[in-house]
């Protein structure tokens, strides 16, 4: 179905919004791996997915951002990789209405390559394969996101391609510098786009780090760099930590949605939100898309 | 070459060190550290005006978007290796008065160690005894080490909005044990603000390694 959506020129695909901020909003203490909630509090994860589907998201992603082998290893719970990912699938399957899609979410391993860390491409590939092999049976497509290293992105793509034929959205995370958009590892937007094109992903995207306003600029550059469909999941501005110990995103929903409207006008095919966005944000974007 | 008191030649030497750090030229940085010892230079000045300056410039280049994580990390490693040559020599020569003891760590659940490592290095270079416990360290362990080492200052880094609550935990544990007044607690990391510092009831926060050194000196009246 996703491939048909991509071919349908009139279709703008609505992704979901933030997961972490929704979890904290429901009173869960920050500090633990949100992926564990798939097991410890499945009702809560189900409810968040369901809310996003209910407000009109075409597709939502599994709560598996941190459930790759290497990342779980950092929390010493890598032996639970199968259960965490399998339970994540159950939670989102229950929430998914007909004619909507389930996206398998793959986040960064948390391990960097030298000189920053010690990770190798082989370790990355093997780590993502272990996660993706569990998710493959239940997802319609993949979203590899928040990657700050194009090498790790390529490893994740390779891992998925080794065991799945389903479409891939690959979203890098960029910071804005005076010389343009770069990953924190120092790769330019153009270099990353070329690498993602060569890896034959289905949709080239960006998510997190940037607020919606900067994401508009980035999408404009993306449209000049590639003919691939584009996905954008910006943050709701920049976070502020309040006395209640929570990260707050103060950007008004209407400002975020206005930027998303511009992102769609520039030609993005898939839109949604990252940190600080909520079902309210997605509901408002739904209205915008439906009015187009 | 003998440097003597020739300020100009000294300044040139500091600049060469600083450039070696910015150019990420490890061999040159280490060679210059060895030469500074042979030439019997004021090593504190060498560290501050040479290596410290280089690492500050790397920090600026990062801010400007000219340098990225690999450069930041490499620069930190070269700095550390140069310090491994200079610091023992400083201690031997007795030039290094211990200004105080600092236990520093990145809090549990957080693996970001770069900023914390640079702060630790700069504190060592400025005459503090530093125990760097690394990253992902439980609050209890940080406090226990501080007690064991009779530390003056506890420095806790957190880069994630989800882990920064561990910084408050340090203060809470000290309060529970009735030893809060024995330590100055400083916090750092990208999400840390003045209001968070107050919320934690920490003694201060710094947004760069240079500021952290100033803060520790101020807190200990040095």
XYZ file of C-alpha atoms in Angstrom:
514
model
C 0.000 0.000 0.000
C 2.868 2.384 0.826
C 4.293 2.073 -2.683
C 0.882 2.940 -4.137
C 0.668 5.962 -1.874
C 4.073 7.061 -3.146
C 2.865 6.774 -6.733
C -0.332 8.702 -6.053
C 0.613 12.294 -6.862
C -2.253 13.710 -4.809
C -1.404 11.755 -1.665
C 0.468 13.351 1.213
C 1.340 10.643 3.718
C 0.791 11.596 7.343
C 3.220 10.034 9.815
C 2.798 10.113 13.601
C 4.321 12.516 16.142
C 6.565 12.175 19.184
C 6.549 9.023 21.302
C 8.931 9.891 24.167
C 7.180 13.137 25.061
C 3.805 11.350 25.065
C 5.165 8.677 27.395
C 6.442 11.289 29.860
C 3.160 13.194 29.612
C 1.433 10.118 30.987
C 3.435 10.294 34.166
C 6.218 7.824 33.411
C 9.463 8.871 35.097
C 12.135 9.793 32.594
C 15.423 7.909 32.757
C 14.483 4.442 31.640
C 14.472 3.016 28.144
C 11.005 3.719 26.653
C 11.275 0.457 24.678
C 10.952 -1.524 27.930
C 7.422 -0.152 28.301
C 6.383 -2.457 25.460
C 6.629 -5.190 28.094
C 6.076 -3.306 31.344
C 3.194 -1.087 30.277
C 1.812 -2.316 26.948
C -1.532 -0.551 27.515
C 0.182 2.819 27.575
C 2.099 2.202 24.341
C -1.059 0.842 22.692
C -2.975 3.932 23.764
C -0.385 6.328 22.312
C -0.350 4.480 18.963
C -4.141 4.377 18.946
C -4.414 8.096 19.620
C -2.130 8.870 16.696
C -4.106 6.595 14.379
C -7.374 8.056 15.687
C -6.382 11.637 14.922
C -5.631 10.623 11.354
C -2.072 9.394 10.965
C -1.737 7.188 7.870
C 1.034 5.289 9.560
C 2.646 5.034 12.982
C 5.961 3.580 14.022
C 6.640 0.817 16.503
C 8.069 1.802 19.896
C 11.434 0.269 19.009
C 13.683 3.303 18.556
C 16.184 2.003 21.113
C 15.655 -1.727 20.650
C 18.649 -2.595 18.496
C 21.082 -5.119 19.933
C 23.900 -2.636 20.578
C 21.656 -0.098 22.261
C 19.987 -2.714 24.470
C 23.458 -3.932 25.365
C 24.225 -0.504 26.773
C 21.327 -1.054 29.190
C 22.415 -4.668 29.771
C 19.089 -6.006 28.485
C 20.214 -7.300 25.088
C 18.942 -10.772 26.030
C 15.416 -9.320 25.838
C 15.770 -8.103 22.239
C 13.233 -10.595 20.848
C 10.629 -9.978 23.528
C 10.905 -6.170 23.422
C 10.525 -5.999 19.642
C 7.843 -8.692 19.474
C 5.770 -7.007 22.184
C 6.202 -3.654 20.419
C 4.644 -5.247 17.333
C 1.726 -6.610 19.342
C 1.048 -3.190 20.850
C 0.970 -1.366 17.538
C -0.910 -4.158 15.705
C -3.748 -3.918 18.214
C -3.981 -0.167 17.666
C -3.755 -0.127 13.873
C -7.093 0.432 12.067
C -7.715 -1.024 8.590
C -5.963 0.633 5.665
C -3.273 2.194 7.814
C 0.322 1.107 8.024
C 2.776 -0.061 10.648
C 6.270 1.309 10.336
C 9.198 -0.529 11.913
C 11.214 2.079 13.763
C 14.997 1.718 13.827
C 17.032 4.260 15.798
C 20.769 4.762 16.238
C 22.775 2.170 18.174
C 24.316 4.759 20.461
C 27.742 3.415 19.517
C 29.957 5.578 17.336
C 32.738 4.614 14.957
C 36.325 5.734 15.640
C 37.594 8.220 16.619
C 34.436 8.968 18.598
C 33.711 5.372 19.622
C 34.709 1.841 18.744
C 31.818 0.547 16.643
C 32.450 -1.114 13.291
C 30.078 -1.395 10.335
C 29.906 -5.164 10.832
C 28.781 -4.693 14.429
C 26.125 -2.224 13.338
C 24.813 -4.497 10.575
C 24.624 -7.478 12.906
C 22.940 -5.394 15.633
C 20.240 -4.047 13.293
C 19.711 -7.476 11.703
C 18.916 -8.944 15.116
C 16.263 -6.263 15.680
C 14.839 -6.198 12.150
C 14.485 -9.985 11.967
C 11.947 -9.783 14.815
C 10.095 -6.777 13.386
C 10.011 -7.994 9.766
C 6.999 -10.226 10.291
C 4.748 -7.396 11.451
C 5.752 -4.173 9.732
C 4.658 -2.750 6.384
C 7.713 -0.566 5.884
C 10.753 0.745 7.734
C 11.818 4.065 9.138
C 15.501 4.307 9.994
C 15.733 7.596 11.844
C 17.760 10.094 13.832
C 21.010 8.794 12.405
C 23.858 11.246 12.856
C 26.360 9.089 11.013
C 25.755 8.231 7.359
C 27.937 5.114 7.803
C 25.605 3.821 10.492
C 22.624 4.649 8.278
C 24.153 2.586 5.455
C 24.762 -0.280 7.883
C 21.110 -0.182 8.975
C 19.922 -0.128 5.355
C 22.178 -3.091 4.557
C 20.858 -5.001 7.584
C 17.247 -4.478 6.542
C 17.918 -5.271 2.905
C 19.518 -8.540 4.016
C 16.174 -9.760 5.321
C 13.381 -7.568 3.979
C 12.022 -6.336 0.680
C 9.773 -3.725 2.286
C 10.136 0.002 1.563
C 12.617 2.057 3.593
C 12.400 5.683 4.684
C 15.857 6.795 5.770
C 15.954 9.899 7.955
C 19.238 11.461 8.966
C 19.417 14.121 11.650
C 21.232 17.338 10.782
C 22.382 20.438 12.535
C 22.369 23.789 10.835
C 25.779 25.418 10.492
C 26.918 28.573 8.754
C 28.008 26.395 5.848
C 24.719 24.550 5.563
C 23.242 21.385 7.021
C 25.659 18.758 8.345
C 25.474 15.691 10.558
C 27.430 15.988 13.803
C 29.908 13.571 12.227
C 30.607 16.234 9.613
C 28.843 14.882 6.547
C 27.010 17.383 4.376
C 23.377 17.058 3.384
C 24.440 16.439 -0.214
C 26.872 13.665 0.718
C 24.202 11.968 2.828
C 21.565 12.265 0.102
C 23.889 10.721 -2.505
C 24.735 7.842 -0.186
C 21.052 7.208 0.568
C 20.208 7.322 -3.143
C 22.984 4.868 -3.922
C 21.643 2.580 -1.206
C 18.323 2.700 -3.074
C 16.081 3.728 -0.223
C 12.484 4.564 -1.140
C 12.186 7.863 0.684
C 14.952 10.238 1.762
C 14.209 12.099 4.958
C 15.305 14.132 7.935
C 14.043 14.147 11.502
C 14.739 15.486 14.983
C 17.326 18.110 16.084
C 15.881 20.802 13.819
C 12.724 22.698 14.616
C 10.025 23.055 11.980
C 11.293 26.419 10.747
C 14.783 25.133 9.975
C 13.278 21.987 8.518
C 11.541 24.118 5.891
C 14.975 25.305 4.744
C 16.340 21.789 4.759
C 13.456 20.410 2.711
C 13.993 23.187 0.174
C 17.609 22.059 -0.184
C 16.538 18.413 -0.342
C 14.204 19.116 -3.244
C 17.147 20.574 -5.149
C 19.330 17.577 -4.374
C 17.110 14.588 -5.104
C 14.162 13.327 -7.104
C 13.357 10.771 -4.424
C 10.223 11.271 -2.317
C 11.042 13.328 0.782
C 10.051 12.786 4.408
C 10.265 15.386 7.189
C 9.668 14.912 10.924
C 10.899 18.060 12.674
C 10.900 18.852 16.386
C 8.417 21.336 17.820
C 11.096 24.001 18.211
C 13.800 23.639 20.847
C 13.216 22.160 24.310
C 13.179 24.049 27.597
C 13.544 22.222 30.893
C 11.064 23.368 33.469
C 10.848 23.034 37.240
C 8.637 20.000 36.831
C 11.748 18.238 35.439
C 10.217 17.799 32.025
C 11.344 18.955 28.615
C 8.847 21.436 27.262
C 8.411 22.408 23.653
C 6.794 25.809 23.674
C 6.216 26.257 19.963
C 2.488 26.762 19.345
C 0.914 23.934 17.336
C -0.341 26.406 14.724
C 3.219 27.604 14.012
C 4.460 24.054 13.590
C 1.539 23.205 11.328
C 2.116 26.362 9.250
C 5.703 25.187 8.664
C 4.498 21.705 7.737
C 2.199 23.335 5.216
C 5.225 25.035 3.663
C 7.132 21.741 3.733
C 4.290 20.073 1.837
C 4.163 22.979 -0.636
C 7.881 22.473 -1.287
C 7.152 18.916 -2.314
C 7.573 16.660 0.728
C 5.644 13.403 0.432
C 5.733 12.201 4.029
C 5.241 14.552 6.981
C 4.924 14.107 10.717
C 6.538 15.288 13.916
C 9.379 14.312 16.204
C 10.156 15.467 19.776
C 7.543 17.724 21.338
C 4.826 17.005 18.792
C 1.636 15.349 19.975
C -1.625 13.877 18.688
C -2.920 17.455 18.716
C -0.220 18.403 16.195
C -1.024 15.441 13.956
C -4.761 16.193 14.145
C -4.109 19.737 12.900
C -1.821 18.514 10.096
C -4.570 16.073 9.075
C -6.925 19.028 8.630
C -4.356 20.830 6.493
C -3.761 17.795 4.277
C -7.481 17.165 3.885
C -8.034 20.757 2.831
C -5.427 20.602 0.053
C 67.064 26.442 20.961
C 66.860 27.969 24.417
C 63.782 29.993 25.240
C 64.900 31.801 28.350
C 62.660 34.725 29.058
C 62.104 35.705 25.500
C 58.375 36.378 25.605
C 58.048 36.546 21.867
C 59.633 33.150 21.348
C 57.461 31.759 24.133
C 54.287 33.126 22.566
C 55.369 31.604 19.254
C 55.873 28.264 20.996
C 52.405 28.404 22.576
C 50.915 29.187 19.207
C 52.707 26.215 17.640
C 51.174 23.967 20.305
C 47.748 25.495 19.846
C 48.024 25.040 16.068
C 49.154 21.435 16.475
C 45.990 20.756 18.499
C 43.743 22.534 16.006
C 45.449 20.750 13.093
C 44.872 17.492 15.011
C 48.595 16.790 14.596
C 49.234 14.344 17.413
C 52.927 13.769 16.739
C 53.642 17.489 16.741
C 51.589 18.101 19.903
C 53.466 15.378 21.761
C 56.855 16.469 20.419
C 56.146 20.013 21.661
C 55.124 18.689 25.098
C 58.463 16.897 25.375
C 60.324 19.978 24.223
C 58.538 22.129 26.794
C 59.904 19.807 29.505
C 63.440 19.767 28.067
C 63.440 23.545 27.729
C 62.306 23.796 31.347
C 59.385 26.006 30.481
C 56.582 27.008 32.845
C 54.386 23.987 32.190
C 51.222 25.498 33.622
C 51.526 28.290 31.094
C 52.327 25.805 28.342
C 49.150 23.901 29.172
C 46.923 26.943 29.534
C 48.240 29.087 26.677
C 49.193 26.275 24.326
C 47.074 23.160 24.732
C 44.167 24.885 26.477
C 44.064 27.530 23.780
C 44.042 24.852 21.084
C 41.180 22.968 22.679
C 39.224 26.214 23.102
C 39.732 26.963 19.414
C 38.452 23.478 18.584
C 35.407 24.257 20.709
C 34.888 27.480 18.760
C 35.261 25.661 15.435
C 32.609 23.199 16.616
C 30.292 26.077 17.514
C 30.924 27.643 14.130
C 30.141 24.407 12.331
C 33.622 23.983 10.868
C 34.517 21.066 13.121
C 32.405 18.059 13.964
C 32.354 15.232 16.477
C 35.364 13.314 15.088
C 37.548 16.448 15.217
C 36.299 17.287 18.710
C 37.075 13.785 19.880
C 40.489 13.585 18.218
C 41.431 16.984 19.629
C 40.441 15.784 23.103
C 42.490 12.602 22.734
C 45.579 14.506 21.570
C 45.160 16.914 24.461
C 44.862 13.990 26.877
C 47.977 12.257 25.519
C 49.945 15.489 25.774
C 48.712 15.913 29.352
C 49.874 12.382 30.152
C 53.386 13.641 29.358
C 53.132 17.032 31.049
C 51.132 16.356 34.231
C 53.549 13.824 35.833
C 56.364 16.274 35.131
C 54.393 19.083 36.752
C 53.905 16.966 39.857
C 57.576 15.946 39.980
C 58.749 19.510 39.746
C 56.460 20.486 42.599
C 55.197 23.297 40.444
C 51.754 21.843 40.739
C 50.045 22.883 43.912
C 46.943 20.791 44.337
C 44.149 23.317 44.317
C 41.567 20.754 45.304
C 40.112 17.379 44.436
C 37.352 16.916 41.884
C 35.343 13.782 41.160
C 33.754 14.041 37.745
C 31.436 11.753 35.779
C 28.640 11.546 33.247
C 25.505 10.327 34.975
C 23.920 6.893 34.710
C 22.076 6.189 31.467
C 24.076 8.763 29.553
C 27.094 7.852 27.475
C 28.120 11.342 26.373
C 31.641 11.755 27.637
C 33.373 14.324 25.444
C 32.430 17.503 27.265
C 33.015 15.895 30.641
C 36.457 14.614 29.563
C 37.512 18.047 28.341
C 36.366 19.625 31.615
C 38.330 16.979 33.547
C 41.451 17.583 31.477
C 41.256 21.336 31.870
C 40.806 20.994 35.633
C 43.855 18.694 35.836
C 45.824 21.109 33.721
C 44.890 23.895 36.112
C 46.173 22.085 39.164
C 43.220 20.116 40.443
C 43.408 16.448 41.344
C 40.770 14.942 39.070
C 39.118 11.545 39.309
C 37.249 10.990 36.063
C 34.849 8.065 36.539
C 33.810 7.989 32.886
C 30.278 7.877 31.507
C 27.096 6.063 32.547
C 28.039 6.151 36.248
C 25.382 5.543 38.956
C 24.829 8.486 41.302
C 25.655 6.330 44.342
C 29.050 5.444 42.898
C 29.868 9.092 42.207
C 29.001 10.056 45.784
C 30.894 7.109 47.269
C 34.004 7.959 45.273
C 33.768 11.589 46.353
C 33.640 10.460 50.000
C 36.508 8.010 49.515
C 38.750 10.553 47.746
C 37.782 13.292 50.164
C 36.813 15.411 47.185
C 36.055 19.110 47.342
C 33.933 19.174 44.217
C 31.603 16.741 42.465
C 31.027 17.449 38.778
C 28.153 15.716 37.017
C 27.472 15.873 33.314
C 24.229 14.998 31.534
C 23.488 15.545 27.876
C 19.989 14.155 27.753
C 16.813 15.653 29.093
C 15.987 12.154 30.288
C 19.200 11.642 32.274
C 19.698 15.085 33.764
C 17.492 14.144 36.707
C 20.415 12.050 37.890
C 22.186 15.318 38.619
C 19.597 16.153 41.224
C 19.921 12.656 42.639
C 23.539 13.419 43.587
C 22.394 16.326 45.753
C 19.548 14.252 47.192
C 21.917 11.447 48.221
C 24.311 13.937 49.841
C 21.387 15.450 51.745
C 20.198 12.021 52.879
C 23.634 11.164 54.157
C 23.836 14.520 55.924
C 27.048 15.473 54.096
C 25.746 18.026 51.588
C 27.891 20.828 53.000
C 31.108 18.840 52.542
C 31.013 19.085 48.751
C 30.426 21.645 46.077
C 28.263 20.109 43.369
C 28.561 21.455 39.845
C 26.584 20.331 36.830
C 26.998 20.647 33.096
C 25.759 19.452 29.725
C 23.734 20.911 26.887
C 20.275 20.852 28.549
C 21.519 22.342 31.847
C 20.358 25.861 32.636
C 20.506 28.251 35.570
C 16.961 27.383 36.605
C 17.753 23.666 36.507
C 20.840 24.342 38.665
C 18.613 26.073 41.201
C 16.047 23.301 41.009
C 18.808 20.769 41.738
C 20.193 22.965 44.505
C 23.595 22.508 42.893
C 26.356 25.031 43.557
C 26.828 26.077 39.977
C 26.863 25.148 36.328
C 29.174 25.879 33.431
C 28.573 25.762 29.730
C 32.203 25.287 28.682
C 35.399 23.721 30.047
C 36.972 27.125 30.568
C 33.935 28.331 32.501
C 33.993 25.124 34.530
C 37.578 25.819 35.648
C 36.632 29.378 36.614
C 33.588 28.095 38.483
C 35.549 25.520 40.488
C 38.217 28.091 41.352
C 35.537 30.519 42.477
C 33.680 27.948 44.558
C 36.895 26.938 46.329
C 38.117 30.534 46.625
C 41.289 29.803 44.652
